[in-house]
Coordinates of C-alpha atoms and ligand atoms in Angstrom, one line a residue:
X27 CA -0.4 78.9 -5.0
X28 CA -1.9 76.3 -3.1
X29 CA -0.9 72.6 -3.4
X30 CA -4.1 71.9 -5.6
X31 CA -3.7 74.5 -7.9
X32 CA 0.0 73.7 -8.1
X33 CA -1.1 69.9 -8.9
X34 CA -3.7 71.2 -11.5
X35 CA -1.3 72.8 -13.6
X36 CA 1.2 69.8 -13.4
X37 CA -1.7 67.5 -14.6
X38 CA -2.4 69.6 -17.8
X39 CA 1.6 69.7 -18.4
X40 CA 0.8 65.4 -18.0
X41 CA -2.4 65.3 -20.1
X42 CA -1.2 67.6 -23.2
X43 CA 0.2 64.6 -25.1
X44 CA -3.2 62.7 -24.6
X45 CA -5.2 66.0 -25.6
X46 CA -3.1 66.4 -28.6
X47 CA -2.9 62.6 -30.0
X48 CA -5.2 60.6 -27.7
X49 CA -4.6 57.1 -26.2
X50 CA -3.2 54.8 -28.7
X51 CA -2.7 51.3 -28.7
X52 CA 0.4 49.2 -28.6
X53 CA 0.8 46.1 -31.4
X54 CA 4.1 44.5 -32.2
X55 CA 5.9 47.4 -30.8
X56 CA 4.3 50.0 -32.7
X57 CA 1.9 52.9 -31.3
X58 CA -1.3 52.8 -33.6
X59 CA -4.9 53.7 -33.8
X60 CA -7.6 51.1 -34.4
X61 CA -7.9 49.6 -37.5
X62 CA -11.5 51.3 -38.1
X63 CA -9.8 54.5 -37.6
X64 CA -12.7 55.0 -34.7
X65 CA -12.1 56.5 -31.4
X66 CA -14.5 56.8 -28.4
X67 CA -14.5 59.5 -25.7
X68 CA -12.8 59.4 -22.3
X69 CA -13.9 62.1 -19.8
X70 CA -12.7 63.0 -16.1
X71 CA -15.2 61.9 -13.4
X72 CA -14.0 64.9 -11.6
X73 CA -15.5 67.6 -13.7
X74 CA -16.8 65.4 -16.5
X75 CA -14.8 67.3 -18.9
X76 CA -13.1 65.6 -22.0
X77 CA -9.7 64.1 -21.4
X78 CA -9.0 62.6 -24.9
X79 CA -10.1 60.3 -27.4
X80 CA -9.0 56.5 -27.0
X81 CA -8.5 54.2 -30.0
X82 CA -11.4 51.8 -30.2
X83 CA -10.0 48.5 -30.8
X84 CA -12.2 45.6 -32.0
X85 CA -11.8 42.4 -33.4
X86 CA -9.3 43.1 -36.0
X87 CA -7.1 44.9 -33.6
X88 CA -7.2 42.1 -31.3
X89 CA -6.3 39.7 -34.2
X90 CA -3.1 41.9 -34.9
X91 CA -2.2 41.9 -31.3
X92 CA -2.7 38.2 -30.7
X93 CA -1.0 37.3 -34.0
X94 CA 1.9 39.9 -32.6
X95 CA 1.9 38.0 -29.3
X96 CA 2.3 34.6 -30.6
X97 CA 5.0 35.4 -33.0
X98 CA 7.2 37.4 -30.1
X99 CA 6.5 34.4 -28.0
X100 CA 9.5 31.7 -28.8
X101 CA 12.0 34.4 -28.4
X102 CA 10.8 35.7 -25.3
X103 CA 10.3 32.2 -23.7
X104 CA 13.8 31.4 -24.6
X105 CA 15.1 34.5 -23.5
X106 CA 18.0 33.7 -20.7
X107 CA 16.1 34.4 -17.4
X108 CA 18.8 37.0 -16.5
X109 CA 18.1 39.3 -19.4
X110 CA 14.1 38.9 -19.1
X111 CA 14.8 39.9 -15.0
X112 CA 16.6 43.1 -16.3
X113 CA 14.0 44.2 -18.6
X114 CA 11.5 43.6 -15.9
X115 CA 13.7 45.4 -13.7
X116 CA 14.3 48.6 -15.8
X117 CA 10.3 48.8 -16.2
X118 CA 10.2 49.0 -12.3
X119 CA 12.8 51.7 -12.8
X120 CA 10.8 53.4 -15.3
X121 CA 7.8 53.3 -13.4
X122 CA 9.5 55.0 -10.3
X123 CA 10.7 57.6 -12.8
X124 CA 7.2 58.6 -13.9
X125 CA 5.5 57.7 -10.6
X126 CA 4.0 61.2 -10.3
X127 CA 2.8 61.3 -13.8
X128 CA 1.0 58.0 -13.5
X129 CA -0.7 58.8 -10.2
X130 CA -2.0 62.7 -11.5
X131 CA -3.1 60.6 -14.6
X132 CA -5.0 58.1 -12.7
X133 CA -6.3 60.7 -10.3
X134 CA -7.9 62.4 -13.1
X135 CA -8.8 59.5 -15.1
X136 CA -10.4 57.7 -12.2
X137 CA -11.2 60.2 -9.5
X138 CA -9.1 58.5 -6.9
X139 CA -7.5 60.5 -4.4
X140 CA -4.0 61.3 -4.7
X141 CA -2.9 59.9 -1.5
X142 CA -3.8 56.4 -2.5
X143 CA -2.5 56.7 -6.2
X144 CA 0.9 57.9 -5.2
X145 CA 1.2 54.8 -3.3
X146 CA -0.9 52.7 -5.9
X147 CA 1.7 53.7 -8.8
X148 CA 5.0 52.6 -6.4
X149 CA 3.3 49.3 -5.9
X150 CA 3.2 49.1 -9.5
X151 CA 6.6 49.1 -9.7
X152 CA 7.2 46.9 -6.7
X153 CA 5.2 44.3 -8.8
X154 CA 7.7 44.3 -11.4
X155 CA 10.5 44.3 -9.1
X156 CA 8.9 41.3 -7.0
X157 CA 8.3 39.1 -10.2
X158 CA 11.5 40.1 -11.8
X159 CA 13.4 38.6 -8.7
X160 CA 11.4 35.5 -9.0
X161 CA 12.0 34.8 -12.8
X162 CA 15.3 32.6 -12.4
X163 CA 13.3 30.1 -10.2
X164 CA 10.1 30.3 -12.4
X165 CA 11.2 27.3 -14.3
X166 CA 11.7 25.0 -11.3
X167 CA 12.4 20.9 -11.3
X168 CA 11.7 18.2 -9.1
X169 CA 13.7 15.1 -9.0
X170 CA 11.4 12.2 -7.7
X171 CA 13.7 9.2 -7.1
X172 CA 12.8 6.0 -9.1
X173 CA 14.8 2.9 -9.7
X174 CA 14.3 2.9 -13.4
X175 CA 13.6 6.5 -14.3
X176 CA 14.6 9.8 -13.6
X177 CA 11.2 11.8 -13.3
X178 CA 11.6 15.6 -14.0
X179 CA 8.9 18.1 -13.2
X180 CA 9.2 21.6 -15.0
X181 CA 7.2 24.4 -15.8
X182 CA 6.9 26.4 -19.3
X183 CA 5.1 29.2 -20.1
X184 CA 1.5 28.5 -21.4
X185 CA 2.2 31.1 -24.3
X186 CA 0.2 34.1 -25.4
X187 CA -2.2 35.4 -22.7
X188 CA -4.9 37.8 -22.3
X189 CA -5.0 40.1 -19.5
X190 CA -8.1 42.3 -18.8
X191 CA -8.6 44.7 -16.4
X192 CA -11.3 47.1 -14.5
X193 CA -11.5 50.8 -13.8
X194 CA -10.6 50.6 -10.4
X195 CA -6.9 51.1 -9.4
X196 CA -6.0 50.3 -13.1
X197 CA -2.6 50.8 -13.2
X198 CA -1.7 48.8 -9.9
X199 CA -3.9 45.8 -11.3
X200 CA -2.6 45.7 -14.4
X201 CA 1.1 45.4 -13.2
X202 CA -0.2 42.9 -10.9
X203 CA -1.2 40.8 -13.9
X204 CA 1.5 41.5 -16.7
X205 CA 4.8 41.5 -14.6
X206 CA 3.9 37.8 -13.2
X207 CA 2.9 36.9 -17.1
X208 CA 5.8 38.6 -18.5
X209 CA 8.2 37.0 -15.8
X210 CA 6.8 33.4 -16.5
X211 CA 8.0 34.0 -20.2
X212 CA 4.4 34.6 -21.5
X213 CA 3.5 37.2 -24.0
X214 CA 0.8 39.7 -23.3
X215 CA -2.2 40.9 -25.1
X216 CA -3.7 43.4 -22.4
X217 CA -7.3 45.5 -22.5
X218 CA -7.7 47.7 -20.3
X219 CA -11.1 49.0 -19.1
X220 CA -12.4 51.7 -21.5
X221 CA -13.3 53.9 -18.6
X222 CA -9.9 54.4 -17.1
X223 CA -7.0 54.2 -20.3
X224 CA -4.5 56.6 -19.5
X225 CA -2.2 54.9 -17.3
X226 CA -2.1 51.7 -19.1
X227 CA -0.5 53.6 -22.2
X228 CA 1.9 55.1 -20.2
X229 CA 3.1 51.6 -18.8
X230 CA 3.2 50.0 -22.0
X231 CA 5.7 52.9 -23.0
X232 CA 7.8 52.3 -20.0
X233 CA 8.0 48.8 -21.3
X234 CA 9.3 50.0 -24.5
X235 CA 11.7 52.5 -23.2
X236 CA 13.4 49.6 -20.9
X237 CA 14.1 47.3 -24.1
X238 CA 10.8 45.5 -24.4
X239 CA 11.2 43.4 -27.6
X240 CA 8.5 44.3 -30.0
X241 CA 5.1 42.2 -29.9
X242 CA 6.0 41.0 -26.2
X243 CA 3.6 43.3 -25.0
X244 CA 0.5 44.4 -26.8
X245 CA -2.0 46.6 -26.0
X246 CA -5.5 47.1 -27.5
X247 CA -8.1 49.7 -26.0
X248 CA -12.0 49.0 -26.5
X249 CA -15.2 48.2 -25.2
X250 CA -15.6 44.8 -23.3
X251 CA -18.3 43.0 -25.5
X252 CA -16.0 44.0 -29.1
X253 CA -12.2 43.6 -27.8
X254 CA -12.8 42.0 -24.5
X255 CA -14.8 39.4 -26.1
X256 CA -12.5 39.2 -29.3
X257 CA -9.4 38.5 -27.2
X258 CA -11.1 35.8 -25.0
X259 CA -12.3 33.9 -28.1
X260 CA -8.9 34.2 -30.2
X261 CA -7.1 31.0 -30.4
X262 CA -3.7 32.2 -30.5
X263 CA -4.6 33.3 -26.6
X264 CA -3.9 30.7 -24.1
X265 CA -5.1 32.1 -20.9
X266 CA -7.3 34.8 -19.9
X267 CA -6.2 36.7 -16.4
X268 CA -9.4 38.5 -15.8
X269 CA -10.4 41.0 -12.9
X270 CA -13.9 42.5 -12.9
X271 CA -17.7 41.7 -12.0
X272 CA -18.5 38.3 -11.1
X273 CA -21.3 38.5 -14.1
X274 CA -18.5 39.4 -16.4
X275 CA -16.5 36.7 -15.3
X276 CA -18.8 34.1 -15.9
X277 CA -19.4 35.6 -19.4
X278 CA -15.8 35.4 -20.4
X279 CA -15.6 32.0 -19.1
X280 CA -18.4 31.0 -21.6
X281 CA -16.6 32.9 -24.3
X282 CA -13.5 31.3 -23.8
X283 CA -15.1 27.9 -23.4
X284 CA -14.6 27.0 -27.4
X285 CA -11.0 27.5 -27.2
X286 CA -10.6 25.9 -23.9
X287 CA -9.2 29.0 -22.6
X288 CA -7.5 28.7 -19.0
X289 CA -9.1 31.3 -17.0
X290 CA -8.0 33.3 -13.8
X291 CA -11.0 35.2 -12.4
X292 CA -10.8 38.1 -9.7
X293 CA -14.2 39.1 -9.1
X294 CA -16.6 41.0 -6.9
X295 CA -16.9 41.0 -3.1
X296 CA -19.0 41.9 -0.5
X297 CA -16.5 41.6 2.3
X298 CA -17.7 41.2 6.2
X299 CA -15.6 43.3 8.9
X300 CA -16.5 41.4 12.2
X301 CA -16.0 43.3 15.2
X302 CA -16.4 41.3 18.7
X303 CA -16.8 43.3 22.1
X304 CA -13.5 42.1 23.3
X305 CA -11.7 43.8 20.3
X306 CA -9.4 46.9 20.4
X307 CA -12.3 49.3 19.5
X308 CA -10.1 52.1 18.3
X309 CA -7.9 50.2 16.0
X310 CA -10.8 48.3 14.8
X311 CA -12.6 51.4 14.2
X312 CA -9.7 52.6 12.3
X313 CA -9.5 49.5 10.2
X314 CA -13.3 49.5 9.3
X315 CA -13.5 53.1 8.1
X316 CA -9.9 52.8 6.3
X317 CA -11.4 49.5 4.5
X318 CA -14.8 51.1 3.1
X319 CA -14.2 54.9 2.7
X320 CA -10.3 54.6 0.9
X321 CA -9.9 54.3 -2.7
X322 CA -13.7 55.5 -2.9
X323 CA -14.9 52.4 -1.7
X324 CA -14.3 51.4 -5.5
X325 CA -12.2 48.6 -4.1
X326 CA -13.0 44.8 -4.2
X327 CA -11.5 43.9 -1.4
X328 CA -13.2 46.7 0.9
X329 CA -15.1 45.5 4.2
X330 CA -18.7 46.9 2.6
X331 CA -20.6 45.2 5.4
X332 CA -19.7 45.7 9.2
X333 CA -20.7 43.3 11.1
X334 CA -21.2 44.5 15.2
X335 CA -21.6 42.5 18.4
X336 CA -24.8 44.1 19.6
X337 CA -23.0 44.7 23.0
X338 CA -20.7 47.5 21.8
X339 CA -23.0 48.5 18.7
X340 CA -24.3 51.7 19.7
X341 CA -20.9 53.4 21.0
X342 CA -19.3 51.8 18.1
X343 CA -21.7 53.3 15.7
X344 CA -21.9 56.4 17.1
X345 CA -18.3 56.8 16.8
X346 CA -18.3 55.7 13.1
X347 CA -21.0 58.4 12.7
X348 CA -18.8 61.5 14.0
X349 CA -15.6 60.0 11.8
X350 CA -17.7 59.2 8.8
X351 CA -19.1 62.7 8.8
X352 CA -15.3 64.2 9.0
X353 CA -14.0 62.4 5.8
X354 CA -12.7 65.0 3.3
X355 CA -14.3 64.8 -0.1
X356 CA -13.1 66.7 -2.7
X357 CA -10.6 67.1 -5.8
X358 CA -8.4 64.2 -6.1
X359 CA -5.5 65.9 -6.5
X360 CA -6.1 68.1 -3.4
X361 CA -3.7 66.8 -0.9
X362 CA -6.1 66.9 2.1
X363 CA -8.8 64.9 0.1
X364 CA -9.9 61.4 1.3
X365 CA -12.6 60.6 -1.5
X366 CA -12.8 61.7 -4.6
X367 CA -15.6 61.1 -7.5
X368 CA -16.9 58.1 -8.6
X369 CA -15.6 57.1 -11.8
X370 CA -18.9 57.7 -14.2
X371 CA -22.1 58.7 -14.5
X372 CA -23.6 55.0 -14.6
X373 CA -21.7 54.0 -11.6
X374 CA -22.8 56.9 -9.8
X375 CA -26.4 56.6 -10.8
X376 CA -25.9 52.7 -9.3
X377 CA -24.4 53.6 -6.0
X378 CA -26.8 56.5 -5.1
X379 CA -29.5 54.3 -5.9
X380 CA -28.9 52.4 -2.9
X381 CA -29.7 55.6 -0.8
X382 CA -33.5 54.9 -1.8
X383 CA -33.4 51.1 -1.5
X384 CA -31.9 51.4 1.8
X385 CA -34.7 53.5 3.1
X386 CA -37.4 51.3 1.0
X387 CA -35.7 48.1 3.0
X388 CA -36.0 50.0 6.5
X389 CA -32.5 50.9 6.9
X390 CA -31.3 54.0 8.5
X391 CA -29.1 56.5 6.8
X392 CA -26.8 57.5 9.8
X393 CA -24.6 59.4 7.9
X394 CA -24.0 60.6 4.2
X395 CA -26.7 59.5 1.7
X396 CA -26.3 62.4 -0.5
X397 CA -24.9 63.8 -3.7
X398 CA -22.0 66.6 -3.2
X399 CA -21.9 69.3 -5.6
X400 CA -23.6 69.8 -9.1
X401 CA -20.8 68.5 -11.2
X402 CA -18.7 65.6 -11.0
X403 CA -19.5 62.0 -9.5
X404 CA -19.0 63.0 -6.0
X405 CA -20.8 61.5 -3.0
X406 CA -20.7 61.8 0.5
X407 CA -19.4 58.8 2.5
X408 CA -22.3 56.7 3.8
X409 CA -23.5 54.9 6.6
X410 CA -26.7 52.0 7.0
X411 CA -27.7 51.4 10.3
X412 CA -30.8 49.4 11.6
X413 CA -29.9 46.8 8.5
X414 CA -30.2 43.1 8.2
X415 CA -28.2 40.7 6.0
X416 CA -31.4 39.9 3.8
X417 CA -31.6 43.5 2.4
X418 CA -30.4 44.3 -0.7
X419 CA -27.6 46.9 0.9
X420 CA -26.1 43.7 2.6
X421 CA -26.3 41.2 -0.5
X422 CA -25.3 43.5 -3.6
X423 CA -21.9 44.8 -4.3
X424 CA -22.4 48.4 -3.9
X425 CA -18.9 49.6 -4.8
X426 CA -18.9 53.0 -3.4
X427 CA -17.9 54.3 -0.1
X428 CA -21.0 52.8 1.3
X429 CA -21.1 50.8 4.7
X430 CA -23.6 48.6 5.8
X431 CA -23.7 47.9 9.9
X432 CA -25.5 45.1 11.1
X433 CA -25.7 43.5 14.5
X434 CA -24.8 40.2 15.9
X435 CA -25.5 38.5 19.3
X436 CA -22.6 35.8 19.3
X437 CA -20.0 34.4 17.4
X438 CA -22.2 31.9 15.8
X439 CA -24.6 34.3 14.7
X440 CA -21.6 36.3 13.2
X441 CA -20.3 33.5 11.1
X442 CA -23.8 32.8 9.9
X443 CA -24.1 36.2 8.8
X444 CA -20.8 36.8 7.5
X445 CA -21.2 33.7 5.3
X446 CA -24.7 34.2 3.9
X447 CA -23.7 35.8 0.9
X448 CA -22.7 35.0 -2.6
X449 CA -19.0 36.2 -2.5
X450 CA -16.0 35.1 -0.7
X451 CA -13.4 37.3 -1.2
X452 CA -11.9 38.5 2.0
X453 CA -12.8 38.6 5.6
X454 CA -11.6 40.8 8.7
X455 CA -11.8 40.0 12.3
X456 CA -11.2 41.7 15.3
X457 CA -11.2 40.1 18.3
X458 CA -8.1 39.4 21.2
X459 CA -9.5 36.2 21.7
X460 CA -6.9 33.8 19.6
X461 CA -8.8 30.8 19.9
X462 CA -11.7 32.7 18.9
X463 CA -9.9 33.9 15.7
X464 CA -8.7 30.8 14.7
X465 CA -12.1 29.0 15.0
X466 CA -14.0 31.7 13.2
X467 CA -11.0 32.1 10.1
X468 CA -11.4 28.3 9.8
X469 CA -15.1 28.7 9.1
X470 CA -15.3 32.0 7.1
X471 CA -15.9 31.4 3.7
X472 CA -13.3 33.9 2.1
X473 CA -9.9 33.4 0.0
X474 CA -7.9 36.2 2.1
X475 CA -8.6 37.2 6.0
X476 CA -6.8 39.7 7.9
X477 CA -7.2 39.2 11.9
X478 CA -6.7 42.4 13.9
X479 CA -5.6 44.2 10.7
X480 CA -6.8 46.0 7.5
X481 CA -6.0 44.5 4.4
X482 CA -2.1 44.4 4.1
X483 CA -1.0 43.1 0.7
X484 CA 2.0 40.5 1.1
X485 CA 3.3 39.6 -2.5
X486 CA 4.3 36.2 -2.2
X487 CA 0.5 35.0 -0.6
X488 CA -2.2 33.8 -2.4
X489 CA -4.6 36.2 -3.5
X490 CA -8.0 35.7 -4.9
X491 CA -11.6 34.6 -4.2
X492 CA -14.1 31.8 -3.5
X493 CA -17.7 31.2 -4.2
X494 CA -18.7 34.0 -6.6
X495 CA -15.5 36.2 -6.2
X496 CA -13.6 34.0 -8.3
X497 CA -11.5 31.1 -9.6
X498 CA -7.9 30.9 -8.7
X499 CA -5.0 32.6 -7.0
X500 CA -2.1 35.2 -7.8
X501 CA 0.8 36.1 -5.7
X502 CA 4.0 34.5 -5.6
X503 CA 4.8 31.2 -7.1
X504 CA 0.8 31.1 -7.4
X505 CA 1.0 33.4 -10.5
X506 CA 3.8 31.0 -12.0
X507 CA 1.3 28.6 -11.5
X508 CA -1.3 30.1 -13.7
X509 CA 0.8 31.5 -16.5
X510 CA 3.0 28.2 -16.9
X511 CA 2.3 24.6 -17.6
X512 CA 3.4 21.8 -15.6
X513 CA 5.9 19.3 -17.6
X514 CA 6.9 16.1 -16.7
X515 CA 9.9 14.4 -18.7
X516 CA 11.0 10.7 -17.6
X517 CA 14.6 9.7 -18.2
X518 CA 15.4 5.9 -18.5
X519 CA 18.4 5.3 -16.3
X520 CA 19.4 2.0 -18.1
X521 CA 17.5 -0.5 -19.8
X522 CA 14.7 -1.6 -17.6
X523 CA 12.0 -4.1 -18.7
X524 CA 9.8 -2.7 -21.5
X525 CA 6.2 -5.1 -21.8
X526 CA 6.6 -6.2 -25.2
X527 CA 3.7 -6.9 -27.4
X528 CA 3.6 -8.6 -30.9
X529 CA 6.6 -10.2 -29.9
Ligands
NAD6 P1 -16.4 44.6 -15.5 O1 -16.5 43.3 -15.3 O2 -17.7 45.5 -16.3 O3 -15.2 45.5 -16.6 C1 -13.9 44.9 -16.4 C2 -13.2 44.5 -17.7 O4 -14.0 43.4 -18.7 C3 -13.3 45.6 -18.6 O5 -11.8 45.9 -19.1 C4 -14.3 45.1 -19.6 O6 -14.2 46.2 -21.0 C5 -14.3 43.8 -19.8 N1 -15.1 43.5 -20.4 C6 -16.4 43.4 -20.1 N2 -17.5 42.7 -20.8 C7 -16.6 41.4 -21.5 C8 -17.1 40.5 -22.2 N3 -17.9 40.2 -22.3 N4 -15.9 39.7 -22.4 C9 -14.3 40.1 -22.3 N5 -14.0 41.3 -21.6 C10 -15.1 42.2 -21.2 O7 -15.8 45.2 -14.3 P2 -15.7 46.8 -13.6 O8 -17.0 47.5 -13.6 O9 -14.6 47.5 -14.7 O10 -15.1 46.9 -12.3 C11 -15.4 46.6 -11.1 C12 -15.5 45.1 -10.9 O11 -14.1 44.5 -10.6 C13 -16.1 45.0 -9.2 O12 -16.9 43.7 -9.4 C14 -15.1 44.5 -8.4 O13 -15.2 43.9 -7.5 C15 -14.0 43.7 -9.4 N6 -12.5 43.7 -8.8 C16 -12.3 42.7 -8.4 C17 -10.8 42.5 -8.0 C18 -10.4 41.1 -7.3 O14 -9.2 41.2 -7.1 N7 -11.3 40.4 -7.0 C19 -10.1 43.7 -8.0 C20 -10.5 44.9 -8.6 C21 -12.1 44.9 -8.9

C-alpha cells in the first residue's frame, strides 16, 4: 500500500464521526446543533466531495454563547493562575495526542499539504504551552515611587472575547488567538471560518477533556454576515480578535463601534522580498520559493512580490522558473506533495482570474498559469515576470501560489516599490551589506521584517501589520496587553494634604 493510500484510509477513519453527526457548536460546555436546526454543507477542495454538514449558528446561538462566556468569566478570571496553567498545558498535551487526526482533517478540509499541516498542528500545541507558561506573569504590577502614594499598576482580563478566524491554517491561527485569551483569564466565543470547520471542533473537544470549565470556551459555526456579525455586535463581548481580509476587518470595526469593542485586526498582505545583487543567491532562492509556494501561497505573510536587482534578474528568474516547474502539486495527504488544491471554487476562480489579468496588463507568465486536473481546485505554481508595481498582480492580494517578479535598479528604487502598496504586513530583505539592511528595514513599511531569512516565528516577538494589514500586535506580552485592561490603584501612605472645598 502506498503512503497515500494508507493515509487516505486513516483519514476516512478520522472523518467517520463528522460524516455521522456533522460539526456541532459548543455552548456552555455542551455540544449542540444550531438553535434553528439548520446546517450547511462542508466539502473538500481535493475532490469537491461532501465531507459533512455543519451547524449553521446565527444570532441566537451567538447570544447563548456570549451569555455562557459572560457567566463563566468571574470564576475563570479568579481561578488561581497555576490551576489555569495546568488546564492550558493539558490542552497542549491533548493536541499532541491528536496531532495526526488534526493534521489529516485540516489537509482534507483546506487542501494544505500534510508536510506543512503536521507541523502546524504541533505549533498549535506550542502556542498553548507558551502562553500557559506566561500565565503567572500576566497579572503584573509596577510600583512607581511617590512620597504620598504607593502606585500600583495591574492588569485584569477584559472579559468575554470573540475570536473570528479565517480558513487558511485555521487550526494554528485559532490556537494562536485562543491560548493567550484564556491565559489572560478571558472567556471565549470562537467563530471559525465556514470553509474549514473541522479542526476547531477537535480543538474544543480537547479543551473539554483537559478540564476546561463549562462556558469558558464556546464555539459557534456559521457565516460571517450572520454569526460573525452578531458576535462583533454583542454587548457582553468586550473585544474581538479577528484574522481575515482587510475589507472584512474594516467592516467588523464598524459593526463593533456601537458597543465600543476593542479590536485586534490581523489582515491581508502583499509582502515584498527584496533580493540585492550581493545576497547569498542560493539561500535567497530557497527562501523566495518557500515563502510564496508553501501552504499553497494561502498565507498572509507570503512574499508575493519579488523585487529583484536588475543586475541579477535574468539569472535569478531563470533559476526560479526551473525550480517552480518542479514543485509537486498533488493530493495533500501524499507525503511528496508540496502544493495541494486551493480552498474552494470561489477562491480558485479568483486566483486563476489573475492569469488573464497578468497577460492583459502586459506581464509574462514565465511558469504555471494553468489549472491542474479536472476535479479539485488545483493550480500550477505560477510566476509572473516583466511586471511593474502598478499592475494589479503587484497591488492585489491574490492569496495563492502566485509570485510577481519586479526589477529594481538601486536601493532607493527598491524601497519606493516595496512601500508602494496599501499593505504592510511583512518584508524580507536579502543582502550581505549590514548597513544597507539596517537602513532599508528602518524605512520599510511593514510590521515584521526578516533579513536573510524566511519567516521564522518567535513567539515572544510582536506579530502584526501596519497600513491595511492590521491594527494591534500578538505574541508574548503583546497578547496580554490586548486581552487585558491596565488598572491603576493608588494607596495613600499616610495622611497627605487633601485639598479642602467648602470648608
Ligand atoms: P475573511 O475576511 O473572508 O473571513 C475571515 C473570518 O471572518 C471568517 O470566519 C468569516 O466568516 C468572518 N466574517 C466575514 N464577514 C464578517 C462580518 N461581516 N462580521 C464578522 N465576521 C465576518 O477572510 P478569509 O478569506 O477567510 O481569509 C483570508 C484572509 O485572511 C487573507 O486576506 C489573509 O491575508 C488574511 N489573513 C491574515 C493573517 C494575519 O496574521 N495578518 C493571517 C491569516 C490570514
